[in-house]
C-alpha positions as CSV (number, residue, x, y, z in Angstrom):
1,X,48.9,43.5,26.3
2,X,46.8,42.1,29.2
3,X,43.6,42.7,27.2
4,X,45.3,40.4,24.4
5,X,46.5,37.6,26.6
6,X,43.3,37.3,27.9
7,X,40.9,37.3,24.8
8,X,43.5,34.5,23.3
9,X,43.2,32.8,26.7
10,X,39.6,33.0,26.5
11,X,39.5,32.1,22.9
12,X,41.8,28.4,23.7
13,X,39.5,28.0,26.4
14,X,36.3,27.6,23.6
15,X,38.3,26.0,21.3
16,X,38.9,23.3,23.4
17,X,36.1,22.9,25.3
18,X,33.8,22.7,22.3
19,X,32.1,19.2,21.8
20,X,33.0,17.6,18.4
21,X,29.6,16.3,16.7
22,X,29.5,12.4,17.3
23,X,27.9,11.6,14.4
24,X,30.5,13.0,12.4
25,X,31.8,10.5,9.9
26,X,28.8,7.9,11.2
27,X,27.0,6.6,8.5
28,X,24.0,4.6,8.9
29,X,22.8,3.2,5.8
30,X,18.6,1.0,5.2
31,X,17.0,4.2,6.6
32,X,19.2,3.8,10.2
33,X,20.0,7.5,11.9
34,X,22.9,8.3,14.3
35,X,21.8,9.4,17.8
36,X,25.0,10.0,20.5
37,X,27.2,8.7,17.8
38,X,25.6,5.4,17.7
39,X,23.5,3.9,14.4
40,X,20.2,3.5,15.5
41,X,18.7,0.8,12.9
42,X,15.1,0.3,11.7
43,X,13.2,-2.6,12.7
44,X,14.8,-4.6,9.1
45,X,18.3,-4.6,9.7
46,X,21.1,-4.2,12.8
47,X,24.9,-4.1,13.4
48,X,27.1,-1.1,13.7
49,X,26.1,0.8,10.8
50,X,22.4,-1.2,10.4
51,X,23.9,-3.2,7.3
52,X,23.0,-6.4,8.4
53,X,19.6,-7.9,7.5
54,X,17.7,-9.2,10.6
55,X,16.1,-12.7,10.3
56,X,12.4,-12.4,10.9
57,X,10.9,-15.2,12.9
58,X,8.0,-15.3,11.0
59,X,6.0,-13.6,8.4
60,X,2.7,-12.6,8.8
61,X,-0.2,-12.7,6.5
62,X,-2.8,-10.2,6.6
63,X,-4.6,-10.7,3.3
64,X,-4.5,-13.2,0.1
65,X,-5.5,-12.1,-2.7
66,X,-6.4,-14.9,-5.5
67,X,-5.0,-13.8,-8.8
68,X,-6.0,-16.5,-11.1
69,X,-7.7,-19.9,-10.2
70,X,-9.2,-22.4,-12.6
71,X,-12.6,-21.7,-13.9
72,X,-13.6,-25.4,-14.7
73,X,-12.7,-28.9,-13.3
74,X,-10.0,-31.1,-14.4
75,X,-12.9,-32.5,-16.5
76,X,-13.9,-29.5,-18.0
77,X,-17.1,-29.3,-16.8
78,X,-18.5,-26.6,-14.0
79,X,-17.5,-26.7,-10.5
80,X,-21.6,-27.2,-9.3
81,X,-24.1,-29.4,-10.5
82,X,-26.0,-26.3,-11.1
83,X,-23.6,-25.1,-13.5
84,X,-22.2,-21.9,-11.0
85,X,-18.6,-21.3,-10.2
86,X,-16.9,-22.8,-7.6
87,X,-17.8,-21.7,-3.4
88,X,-14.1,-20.8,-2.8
89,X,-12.1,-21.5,0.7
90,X,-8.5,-21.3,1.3
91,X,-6.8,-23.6,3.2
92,X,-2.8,-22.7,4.4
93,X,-0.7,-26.5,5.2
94,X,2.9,-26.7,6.4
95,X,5.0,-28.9,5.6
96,X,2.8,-30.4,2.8
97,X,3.0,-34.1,1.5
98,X,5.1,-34.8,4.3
99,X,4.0,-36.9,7.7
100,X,3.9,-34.1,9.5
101,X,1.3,-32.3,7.2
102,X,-0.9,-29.6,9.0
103,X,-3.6,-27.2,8.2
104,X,-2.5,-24.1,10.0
105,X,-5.8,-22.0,8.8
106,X,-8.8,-22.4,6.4
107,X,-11.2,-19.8,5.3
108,X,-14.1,-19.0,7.5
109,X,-16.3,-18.4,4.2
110,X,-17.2,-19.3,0.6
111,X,-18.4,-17.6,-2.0
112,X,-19.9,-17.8,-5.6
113,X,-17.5,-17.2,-8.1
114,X,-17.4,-17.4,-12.6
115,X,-14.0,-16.6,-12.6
116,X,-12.2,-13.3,-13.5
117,X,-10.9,-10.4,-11.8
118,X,-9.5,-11.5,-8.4
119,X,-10.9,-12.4,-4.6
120,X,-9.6,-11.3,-1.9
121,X,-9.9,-13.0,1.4
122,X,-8.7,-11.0,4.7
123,X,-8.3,-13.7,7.9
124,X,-10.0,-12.7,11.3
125,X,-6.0,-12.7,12.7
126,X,-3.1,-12.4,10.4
127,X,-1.6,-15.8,9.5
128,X,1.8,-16.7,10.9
129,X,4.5,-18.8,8.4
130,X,7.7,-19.3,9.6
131,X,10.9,-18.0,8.2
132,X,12.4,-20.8,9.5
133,X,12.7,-22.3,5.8
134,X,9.4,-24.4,6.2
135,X,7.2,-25.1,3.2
136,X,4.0,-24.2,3.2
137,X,1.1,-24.9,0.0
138,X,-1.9,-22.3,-0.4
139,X,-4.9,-24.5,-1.5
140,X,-8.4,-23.6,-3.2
141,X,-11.3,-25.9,-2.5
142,X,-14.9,-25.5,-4.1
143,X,-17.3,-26.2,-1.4
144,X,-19.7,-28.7,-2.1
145,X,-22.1,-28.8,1.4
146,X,-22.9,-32.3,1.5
147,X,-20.6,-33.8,-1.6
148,X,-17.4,-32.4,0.2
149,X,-14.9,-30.5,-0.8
150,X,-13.1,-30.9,-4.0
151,X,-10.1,-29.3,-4.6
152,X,-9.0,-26.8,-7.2
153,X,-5.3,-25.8,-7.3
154,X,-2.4,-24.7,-5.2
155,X,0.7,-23.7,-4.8
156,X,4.2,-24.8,-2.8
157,X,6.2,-22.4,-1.4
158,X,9.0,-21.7,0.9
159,X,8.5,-18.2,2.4
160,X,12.3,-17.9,3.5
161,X,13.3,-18.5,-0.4
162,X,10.6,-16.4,-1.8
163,X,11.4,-12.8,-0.6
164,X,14.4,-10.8,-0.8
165,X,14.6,-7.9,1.2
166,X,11.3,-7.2,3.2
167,X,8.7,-6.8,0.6
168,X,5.4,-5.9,2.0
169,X,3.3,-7.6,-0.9
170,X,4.6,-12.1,-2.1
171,X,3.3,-12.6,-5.6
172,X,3.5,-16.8,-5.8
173,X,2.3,-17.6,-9.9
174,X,3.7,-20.8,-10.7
175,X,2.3,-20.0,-14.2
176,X,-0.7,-22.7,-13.7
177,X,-4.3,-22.4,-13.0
178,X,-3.1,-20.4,-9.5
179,X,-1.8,-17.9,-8.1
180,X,-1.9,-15.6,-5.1
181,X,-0.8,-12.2,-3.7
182,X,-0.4,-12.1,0.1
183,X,0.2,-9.0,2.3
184,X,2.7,-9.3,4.8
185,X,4.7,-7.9,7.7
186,X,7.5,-9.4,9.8
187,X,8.1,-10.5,13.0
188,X,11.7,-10.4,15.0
189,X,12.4,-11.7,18.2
C-alpha cells in the first residue's frame, strides 16, 4: 500500500511540475516563428502575431533595368547625327514639375544603343526613394557631348502606391515608349 501511495505521489508530482509548451496555440503568420511563447516577426511585418505590415522608410534601388525606350526622336529621325542609337543615362528627380524638383542621381555612363532587348544599369550605391508617398520620374537622356543632352522618355511614379506587399522586383510600363524594372529592398527604422 505504501509502494502505491508513493508511485501516485510521485506520478502528481510530474504531472504538475511538467512545463506546458508556450507556443501552444501561438500562431505567427508572414513567415514569423514563436520563441518563449512570443511571435518573433520577419523584418516585413510586426504586432502580436506579425500581421501587421511595417512601413518601410525607404526603398532602395539596386539596379534599373530599361525595358523599352524609344528608338527614334519625336521627329522620327535618329538620336545622332551619325545616324547611331541614342548614348543612354538615367537620371532619378523627386518631386518632379514641382518647385522643389531635384535630381537625386544620374548615371555615371552612356552607351551606344539601336534599340531592342533591354539595358541594365547597376548604380555604384543603391538609390534611396522614400516611402513617404513622394513622386519620383525615371528619365532617359541621349547624350550628345557638346549639343547637350536631349531627352527621351520617362516615367512618374509614386513608390508608396506602386507596390503591394514587399516585392523585390517594380515593373513601371506606362504603356508608352518607356519602361523600367528596378530591383529593390526595404529599409525600416
Amino acid at each position: 500500500m505504501k509502494k502505491l501511495l508513493f508511485i501516485v505521489l510521485i506520478s502528481v508530482i510530474m504531472i504538475t511540475c511538467s512545463d506546458p509548451d508556450p507556443c501552444a496555440g501561438i500562431v505567427c503568420n508572414n513567415g514569423g516563428t514563436c520563441d518563449n511563447g512570443t511571435c518573433e516577426c520577419t523584418e516585413f511585418y510586426g504586432g502580436p502575431s506579425c500581421s501587421v505590415p511595417r512601413v518601410p522608410t525607404a526603398i532602395l534601388v539596386s539596379k534599373i533595368d530599361i525595358l523599352k525606350w524609344p528608338t527614334t526622336t519625336s521627329a522620327g529621325g535618329g538620336w545622332d547625327l551619325n545616324g547611331t542609337g541614342p548614348d543612354i543615362f538615367i537620371a532619378v528627380v523627386k518631386n518632379p514639375g514641382t518647385a522643389n524638383e531635384s535630381t537625386i542621381h544620374t548615371s555615371a555612363s552612356a552607351s551606344n544603343n539601336t534599340g531592342g532587348g533591354f539595358l541594365s544599369y547597376t548604380p555604384t550605391l543603391n538609390i534611396s526613394l522614400s516611402a513617404d508617398g513622394s513622386t519620383y520620374s525615371i528619365r532617359l537622356y541621349d547624350d550628345d557631348d557638346e549639343l547637350g543632352n536631349e531627352f527621351m522618355a520617362g516615367i512618374i511614379f509614386t513608390p508608396s502606391q506602386e507596390i503591394t506587399g514587399f516585392p523585390s522586383t517594380i515593373t513601371l510600363d506606362a504603356g508608352g515608349t518607356v519602361a523600367y524594372k528596378l530591383y529593390v529592398t526595404y529599409d525600416f527604422l
